[in-house]
Amino acid sequence: MNYFKFEVIAKSKKSRARVGRIFTPHGIINTPNFVPVATNGTLKLIDSITTSNIGVELMFCNTYHLMVHPGTETVRQAGGLHKFINRPHPIITDSGGFQVFSLAYGTVKEELKSKGIKKHTEAVVKISEEGVLFRSYKDGSKIMLTPETSIQAQKDLGADIIIPFDELPPYHIDQSKLQKSLDRTHRWEERSLKQHLKDKNNQAIYAVVHGGIDKNLRKKSCEFLTNLPFDGYAIGGSIGKNRSEMLELINYTMPMLPEDKPNHLLGIGDLESIDACVRLGIDTFDSSHPTRCARHGQIFTSEGTVKILQNKYKLKFEPLDADCICYTCQNYTSAYIHHLFKAREMTGLALASIHNTHYMIKLMSNYRNLILNEVI
Amino acid sequence: MNYFKFEVIAKSKKSRARVGRIFTPHGIINTPNFVPVATNGTLKLIDSITTSNIGVELMFCNTYHLMVHPGTETVRQAGGLHKFINRPHPIITDSGGFQVFSLAYGTVKEELKSKGIKKHTEAVVKISEEGVLFRSYKDGSKIMLTPETSIQAQKDLGADIIIPFDELPPYHIDQSKLQKSLDRTHRWEERSLKQHLKDKNNQAIYAVVHGGIDKNLRKKSCEFLTNLPFDGYAIGGSIGKNRSEMLELINYTMPMLPEDKPNHLLGIGDLESIDACVRLGIDTFDSSHPTRCARHGQIFTSEGTVKILQNKYKLKFEPLDADCICYTCQNYTSAYIHHLFKAREMTGLALASIHNTHYMIKLMSNYRNLILNEVI
């Protein structure tokens, strides 16, 4: 039985953009699409049912956080993540690698803000060929994250798409260390795949292409990983210190990925990057950017991003976006949302989060139409 | 045209409990009922539409907070509070007196916790026969709250039920000062009524009975206020340092209020007090207690109040309350809510707030049935 299938419906003649459909046991994901991040099994301030009602087709949950709490064994006992959080639609989980190496090295973003490479924090006890031993920030207990335990955790969670365990090296790293990190990541991904294939559990697994900003290593990574029977390919690791470096790298990488398999760009979700990357052929994007923007009062509208705390919204008795049919815009005015933000009412943050998430879903639907209509 | 009407449907033979209906321009309020507090024009973490869906028949908004932001003139321009917050059902506003005197003297609750009577804080510039001059905590601008400006603010807001401007004296106050405060409150309430009657604006006005814990003064207050054409009677001021003192005072006061008009107990909403006060004939109760409890993980259930953060809920894959049909219980388990609280996700607080508010609405409906069926 084909529990996972990908089909390309249309390819642009003007770019590498494409429209496709990913079939999963919990439904279809139309691509290109946006994948909001529900770190702990909920979007920030939006419950699962509301998330479904917004039209979110794929949700991203973090294995690391769910291992720390409530523990993947608890989720397994609940009948899996879909049942635990009450989401009947597709879910993707990551491996925990990104979070655990962020604990060790700091994030690439922090690093690029000149905070330098962090030393191992006390949270990370040991990194070895076997994997990473770290301490839970909740109760201090030690947790071993290896390719095998990460995949087992993701089996417990039961997401439709899972991700192999990988290393996230710092941005500033010399060539030989990056090469060594890549080789280890490849060994880890292969071990992850092997573990996955022991019991597919109706799940698909996407490889994560690494190699930092070194084109030769990116090429090597694509070659290595596309020779293994992964169901899709994610682009991960350090992908550049700014958007142009990132776009160049993605432009270079995309032709090396198989066209008949879905791809995913990890952790990128700002509007400008999505606009460029859809044209480069990216199928799905995960990011917490839209909901984080919402909580800071940055509202996505058809006329650009607006700052709802500005005084000019005090008397704007119209929806956040005249063109929007989301729950927030159907029911409330900009003036009211402005007031809720001024009064520091979390209700305002929730309503803004619903709006921005809906905006992303509508935006991606528009991209699909633009591709189908040969506009882009 | 009768824009406001009250009818008693049933009276208990066992107690002073009664079932009634308050007719307002925005719908009927069945009594006894619970009135959740939406300080800034929203319940904490629950938007207006969801509040309506829960079945909240009357919502309490604070004039003081709405004066400070967004300003009642803004709300007037929006078409009134119902339109501004999108609530088609009844709303009651207070006068701002309680908040402004809490700034000046501290709350009675703080005082009774032995923090003593506060000196005037810098927020309150001057208290005189005219009213209170205070500084906005938002922008430092001076705002004059008098019987006339309070009523005018409440005309701008346009709630179905409004409350006259009163003084909230400290709990520990000597007899002569309490007497003077009561006399001034009566003068202020009469000025408020006069201002209201200039333009009823389809609103009803409830007097606030004062007198602290002095029975003679309470009696005097009832006599004075019931001789004025108020539409209903609220019990306010310091009503005792504990529940038994409060119940004795309410028991003493109730027979002095007209039976053909609705009454309201200000600021009391804990389950034990409601149970006792329904039997003493109270029609409506406002309180932020249930939503505040929810945010602290205290969940009201048919088996008592439970603490959702306790470990025993980690694996309880059942609703918060087996008997509950609220949105939260229909969609999520205790284990998931427990997890959201542990992970400090605001979604958990929102879902708990929905549950507790629904619990109160159902509880009051049950009380009405118990009275109608002559059980209490």
Coordinates of C-alpha atoms in Angstrom, one line a residue, chain B residues 4-376:
Chain B
F4 CA -35.3 47.2 30.5
K5 CA -37.5 44.9 32.4
F6 CA -37.1 42.3 35.2
E7 CA -39.5 39.5 36.0
V8 CA -39.3 36.9 38.7
I9 CA -40.3 33.5 37.4
A10 CA -40.0 31.5 40.5
K11 CA -39.3 32.0 44.2
S12 CA -38.0 29.3 46.4
K13 CA -40.0 28.2 49.4
K14 CA -36.9 27.1 51.2
S15 CA -34.7 30.1 50.9
R16 CA -34.7 33.6 49.3
A17 CA -33.4 32.1 46.0
R18 CA -35.3 33.1 42.9
V19 CA -35.3 32.6 39.2
G20 CA -35.8 35.6 37.0
R21 CA -35.2 37.2 33.6
I22 CA -33.7 40.6 32.9
F23 CA -34.7 42.0 29.5
T24 CA -32.2 44.3 27.9
P25 CA -31.8 45.9 24.4
H26 CA -29.2 43.2 23.6
G27 CA -31.1 40.2 24.9
I28 CA -32.3 38.3 28.0
I29 CA -30.2 37.5 31.1
N30 CA -31.5 34.5 33.0
T31 CA -30.9 34.8 36.7
P32 CA -29.3 33.8 38.9
N33 CA -26.3 34.1 36.6
F34 CA -22.6 34.5 36.5
V35 CA -21.0 37.6 34.8
P36 CA -17.4 37.1 33.7
V37 CA -15.1 40.1 33.8
A38 CA -13.7 41.5 30.6
T39 CA -11.7 44.3 32.0
N40 CA -10.3 45.7 28.8
G41 CA -13.2 44.6 26.6
T42 CA -12.1 40.9 26.4
L43 CA -12.1 38.1 28.8
K44 CA -8.5 37.1 29.5
L45 CA -7.5 34.8 26.6
I46 CA -11.1 34.4 25.3
D47 CA -12.3 36.4 22.4
S48 CA -15.9 37.9 22.2
I49 CA -17.3 35.4 19.8
T50 CA -16.0 32.5 21.8
T51 CA -17.4 34.1 24.9
S52 CA -20.8 34.3 23.2
N53 CA -20.5 30.6 22.1
I54 CA -19.8 29.6 25.7
G55 CA -23.2 31.1 26.6
V56 CA -22.2 34.1 28.6
E57 CA -25.4 36.2 28.9
L58 CA -23.9 39.2 30.6
M59 CA -20.3 40.5 30.5
F60 CA -18.7 43.0 32.9
C61 CA -16.4 45.6 31.4
N62 CA -14.4 48.2 33.4
T63 CA -15.0 51.8 32.6
Y64 CA -11.7 52.9 34.3
H65 CA -9.6 50.7 32.0
L66 CA -11.5 51.6 28.9
M67 CA -11.2 55.3 29.7
V68 CA -7.4 54.9 30.0
H69 CA -7.4 52.9 26.8
P70 CA -8.7 53.2 24.1
G71 CA -10.8 56.1 25.7
T72 CA -14.5 56.1 25.7
E73 CA -14.7 58.6 22.9
T74 CA -13.0 56.0 20.6
V75 CA -15.5 53.4 21.7
R76 CA -18.3 55.8 20.9
Q77 CA -16.9 56.4 17.5
A78 CA -16.8 52.7 17.0
G79 CA -20.5 52.6 17.6
G80 CA -20.4 51.7 21.2
L81 CA -18.8 48.8 23.2
H82 CA -21.0 46.1 21.7
K83 CA -19.8 46.9 18.2
F84 CA -16.2 47.7 19.3
I85 CA -15.7 44.3 20.9
N86 CA -18.2 42.5 18.7
R87 CA -20.5 41.3 21.4
P88 CA -24.2 41.3 20.4
H89 CA -25.3 40.2 23.9
P90 CA -25.8 42.3 27.1
I91 CA -22.9 44.1 28.8
I92 CA -22.6 45.9 32.2
T93 CA -20.0 48.5 33.0
D94 CA -18.9 49.8 36.3
S95 CA -18.3 53.5 37.2
G96 CA -14.5 53.4 37.5
G97 CA -14.9 54.2 41.2
F98 CA -13.7 50.9 42.4
Q99 CA -10.4 51.0 40.4
V100 CA -9.6 54.6 41.1
F101 CA -10.1 54.2 44.9
S102 CA -8.1 51.0 44.8
L103 CA -5.3 53.2 43.4
A104 CA -5.8 55.6 46.2
Y105 CA -6.3 53.3 49.2
G106 CA -5.3 49.9 47.9
T107 CA -7.9 47.2 47.6
V108 CA -9.8 45.9 50.7
K109 CA -8.3 42.5 49.9
E110 CA -4.7 43.9 50.1
E111 CA -5.7 45.8 53.3
L112 CA -7.0 42.7 54.9
K113 CA -3.8 40.9 54.1
S114 CA -2.3 43.4 56.6
K115 CA -0.6 45.5 54.1
G116 CA -2.5 48.4 55.8
I117 CA -4.2 51.3 54.1
K118 CA -2.2 52.7 51.3
K119 CA -1.5 56.4 51.2
H120 CA -2.6 58.2 48.0
T121 CA -0.3 56.9 45.3
E122 CA 1.0 59.3 42.8
A123 CA -1.7 58.0 40.4
V124 CA -4.4 59.8 42.3
V125 CA -3.9 63.6 42.3
K126 CA -6.9 64.8 44.2
I127 CA -10.1 63.5 45.8
S128 CA -12.8 66.1 46.4
E129 CA -16.6 66.5 46.6
E130 CA -16.4 67.0 42.8
G131 CA -14.8 63.7 42.2
V132 CA -11.3 62.2 41.7
L133 CA -8.5 63.5 39.5
F134 CA -6.0 60.8 38.6
R135 CA -3.2 60.1 36.2
S136 CA -3.5 57.6 33.3
Y137 CA -1.0 54.7 33.9
K138 CA -0.7 54.6 30.1
D139 CA 0.5 58.1 29.2
G140 CA 0.4 60.1 32.5
S141 CA -2.4 62.4 31.3
K142 CA -4.8 63.6 33.9
I143 CA -8.3 62.2 33.9
M144 CA -11.2 63.7 36.1
L145 CA -13.6 61.1 37.2
T146 CA -16.8 62.5 38.7
P147 CA -20.4 61.3 38.8
E148 CA -21.1 63.2 35.6
T149 CA -17.9 62.1 33.7
S150 CA -18.3 58.5 34.8
I151 CA -21.9 58.4 33.5
Q152 CA -20.9 60.2 30.3
A153 CA -18.2 57.7 29.8
Q154 CA -20.7 54.9 30.3
K155 CA -23.0 56.6 27.8
D156 CA -20.2 56.5 25.3
L157 CA -19.6 52.9 26.0
G158 CA -23.3 52.1 25.8
A159 CA -23.5 49.1 28.0
D160 CA -27.0 47.8 28.8
I161 CA -26.5 48.3 32.5
I162 CA -24.4 51.0 34.1
I163 CA -23.4 51.8 37.6
P164 CA -23.2 55.2 39.4
F165 CA -20.0 56.7 40.7
D166 CA -19.2 55.7 44.3
E167 CA -16.4 55.9 46.8
L168 CA -14.8 52.7 48.0
P169 CA -13.7 53.4 51.5
P170 CA -11.1 51.2 53.3
Y171 CA -12.2 48.3 55.4
H172 CA -10.5 49.7 58.5
I173 CA -12.2 53.1 58.8
D174 CA -13.8 54.7 61.8
Q175 CA -17.5 55.2 62.1
S176 CA -17.6 58.9 61.4
K177 CA -15.4 58.6 58.3
L178 CA -17.5 55.8 57.0
Q179 CA -20.6 57.8 57.6
K180 CA -19.1 60.7 55.8
S181 CA -18.0 58.5 52.9
L182 CA -21.5 57.0 52.7
D183 CA -23.1 60.4 52.6
R184 CA -20.8 61.5 49.8
T185 CA -21.4 58.2 47.9
H186 CA -25.1 58.9 48.2
R187 CA -24.6 62.4 46.8
W188 CA -22.5 61.0 44.0
E189 CA -25.0 58.3 43.2
E190 CA -27.8 60.8 43.1
R191 CA -25.8 63.0 40.8
S192 CA -25.0 60.0 38.6
L193 CA -28.7 59.1 38.4
K194 CA -29.6 62.7 37.5
Q195 CA -26.9 62.7 34.8
H196 CA -28.2 59.3 33.5
L197 CA -31.8 60.5 33.4
K198 CA -30.9 63.4 31.1
D199 CA -30.5 60.8 28.4
K200 CA -31.3 57.3 29.3
N201 CA -29.8 56.1 26.0
N202 CA -31.7 52.7 26.4
Q203 CA -29.5 52.0 29.4
A204 CA -30.5 50.8 32.9
I205 CA -28.7 52.0 36.0
Y206 CA -28.1 49.9 39.2
A207 CA -27.4 51.7 42.5
V208 CA -24.6 50.5 44.6
V209 CA -25.5 49.9 48.3
H210 CA -22.7 50.9 50.6
G211 CA -22.2 51.2 54.4
G212 CA -19.2 48.9 54.9
I213 CA -19.8 46.3 57.6
D214 CA -22.0 48.7 59.6
K215 CA -25.5 47.4 59.6
N216 CA -27.1 50.7 60.4
L217 CA -25.3 52.4 57.6
R218 CA -26.2 49.5 55.2
K219 CA -29.8 50.0 56.2
K220 CA -29.5 53.7 55.7
S221 CA -28.0 53.1 52.3
C222 CA -30.8 50.8 51.2
E223 CA -33.4 53.3 52.4
F224 CA -31.8 56.2 50.6
L225 CA -31.1 54.4 47.3
T226 CA -34.4 52.5 47.1
N227 CA -36.2 55.8 47.3
L228 CA -34.6 56.8 44.0
P229 CA -35.7 55.4 40.6
F230 CA -32.8 53.1 40.0
D231 CA -33.4 50.0 37.8
G232 CA -31.6 47.6 40.1
Y233 CA -29.4 47.3 43.1
A234 CA -25.8 46.2 43.5
I235 CA -24.1 45.4 46.8
G236 CA -20.7 47.0 47.0
G237 CA -18.2 48.5 49.3
S238 CA -16.4 46.5 52.0
I239 CA -18.6 43.5 52.7
G240 CA -16.6 41.8 55.3
K241 CA -13.2 40.3 56.1
N242 CA -14.3 36.7 55.5
R243 CA -17.1 34.7 54.0
S244 CA -19.2 34.4 57.1
E245 CA -19.1 38.1 57.8
M246 CA -20.1 38.7 54.1
L247 CA -22.9 36.2 54.2
E248 CA -24.3 37.7 57.4
L249 CA -24.2 41.2 55.9
I250 CA -25.9 40.1 52.7
N251 CA -28.5 38.2 54.6
Y252 CA -29.2 41.4 56.6
T253 CA -29.2 43.5 53.5
M254 CA -31.3 41.5 51.0
P255 CA -34.8 42.0 52.7
M256 CA -34.2 45.7 52.4
L257 CA -33.9 45.6 48.6
P258 CA -37.1 45.7 46.4
E259 CA -38.1 42.2 45.2
D260 CA -39.3 43.5 41.9
K261 CA -35.9 44.8 40.9
P262 CA -32.8 42.8 40.0
N263 CA -29.8 42.8 42.3
H264 CA -26.1 42.2 41.8
L265 CA -23.2 41.2 44.1
L266 CA -20.1 43.1 43.0
G267 CA -16.8 41.2 42.7
I268 CA -17.7 37.9 44.3
G269 CA -17.5 34.7 42.2
D270 CA -15.9 31.9 44.1
L271 CA -18.0 28.7 44.1
E272 CA -18.8 28.5 47.8
S273 CA -19.9 32.2 48.0
I274 CA -22.1 31.7 45.0
D275 CA -23.7 28.7 46.4
A276 CA -24.6 30.5 49.6
C277 CA -25.5 33.8 47.9
V278 CA -27.9 32.2 45.4
R279 CA -29.9 31.0 48.4
L280 CA -29.8 34.6 49.8
G281 CA -31.5 35.8 46.6
I282 CA -28.6 37.3 44.7
D283 CA -29.4 37.5 41.0
T284 CA -26.0 38.1 39.3
F285 CA -22.4 37.8 40.3
D286 CA -19.4 39.3 38.5
S287 CA -15.9 38.1 39.1
S288 CA -12.6 37.3 37.3
H289 CA -12.1 34.4 39.7
P290 CA -12.9 31.5 37.3
T291 CA -10.6 32.8 34.5
R292 CA -7.8 33.6 37.0
C293 CA -8.1 30.2 38.5
A294 CA -7.9 28.7 35.0
R295 CA -4.7 30.6 34.3
H296 CA -3.2 29.1 37.5
G297 CA -4.3 25.6 36.4
Q298 CA -7.2 25.3 38.8
I299 CA -9.9 23.5 36.8
F300 CA -13.5 23.4 38.0
T301 CA -15.1 20.0 37.5
S302 CA -18.1 18.1 38.7
E303 CA -15.8 16.4 41.2
G304 CA -14.4 19.6 42.6
T305 CA -11.5 21.9 41.7
V306 CA -8.5 20.0 40.3
K307 CA -4.9 21.2 39.8
I308 CA -4.0 20.3 36.2
L309 CA -0.3 20.6 36.8
Q310 CA -0.3 17.6 39.1
N311 CA 1.5 14.6 37.7
K312 CA -1.6 12.4 38.0
Y313 CA -3.0 14.1 34.9
K314 CA 0.0 13.2 32.7
L315 CA -1.6 10.1 31.4
K316 CA -5.3 11.0 31.9
F317 CA -6.5 10.7 28.3
E318 CA -10.0 11.9 29.1
P319 CA -11.6 15.3 29.2
L320 CA -11.1 17.7 32.1
D321 CA -14.6 16.8 33.2
A322 CA -16.5 13.7 32.0
D323 CA -19.8 15.6 32.3
C324 CA -18.6 18.7 30.4
I325 CA -19.6 19.6 26.8
C326 CA -17.4 22.7 26.5
Y327 CA -15.1 23.3 23.5
T328 CA -12.1 22.2 25.5
C329 CA -13.6 19.0 26.8
Q330 CA -15.1 18.1 23.5
N331 CA -11.7 18.4 21.8
Y332 CA -8.9 17.8 24.3
T333 CA -7.8 15.5 27.1
S334 CA -6.6 16.3 30.6
A335 CA -3.2 14.9 29.6
Y336 CA -2.9 17.4 26.7
I337 CA -3.9 20.3 28.9
H338 CA -1.5 19.2 31.6
H339 CA 1.3 19.0 28.9
L340 CA 0.4 22.5 27.6
F341 CA 0.6 23.9 31.2
K342 CA 3.9 22.1 31.8
A343 CA 5.3 23.5 28.5
R344 CA 4.0 26.9 29.5
E345 CA 2.0 27.2 26.3
M346 CA -0.6 29.9 26.5
T347 CA -2.9 27.7 24.4
G348 CA -3.4 25.7 27.6
L349 CA -4.4 28.7 29.6
A350 CA -6.9 29.7 26.9
L351 CA -8.5 26.2 26.8
A352 CA -8.7 26.1 30.6
S353 CA -10.3 29.6 30.7
I354 CA -12.9 28.5 28.2
H355 CA -13.6 25.4 30.4
N356 CA -13.9 27.3 33.7
T357 CA -16.1 30.0 32.1
H358 CA -18.4 27.4 30.6
Y359 CA -18.4 25.6 34.0
M360 CA -19.8 28.8 35.6
I361 CA -22.5 29.2 33.0
K362 CA -23.6 25.6 33.4
L363 CA -23.4 25.9 37.2
M364 CA -25.8 28.9 37.2
S365 CA -28.2 27.1 34.8
N366 CA -28.2 24.2 37.3
Y367 CA -29.0 26.6 40.2
R368 CA -31.9 27.9 38.2
N369 CA -33.2 24.3 37.6
L370 CA -32.7 23.5 41.3
I371 CA -34.8 26.5 42.3
L372 CA -37.5 25.8 39.6
N373 CA -37.6 22.2 40.9
E374 CA -37.9 23.4 44.5
V375 CA -34.7 21.6 45.5
I376 CA -33.1 24.7 47.0

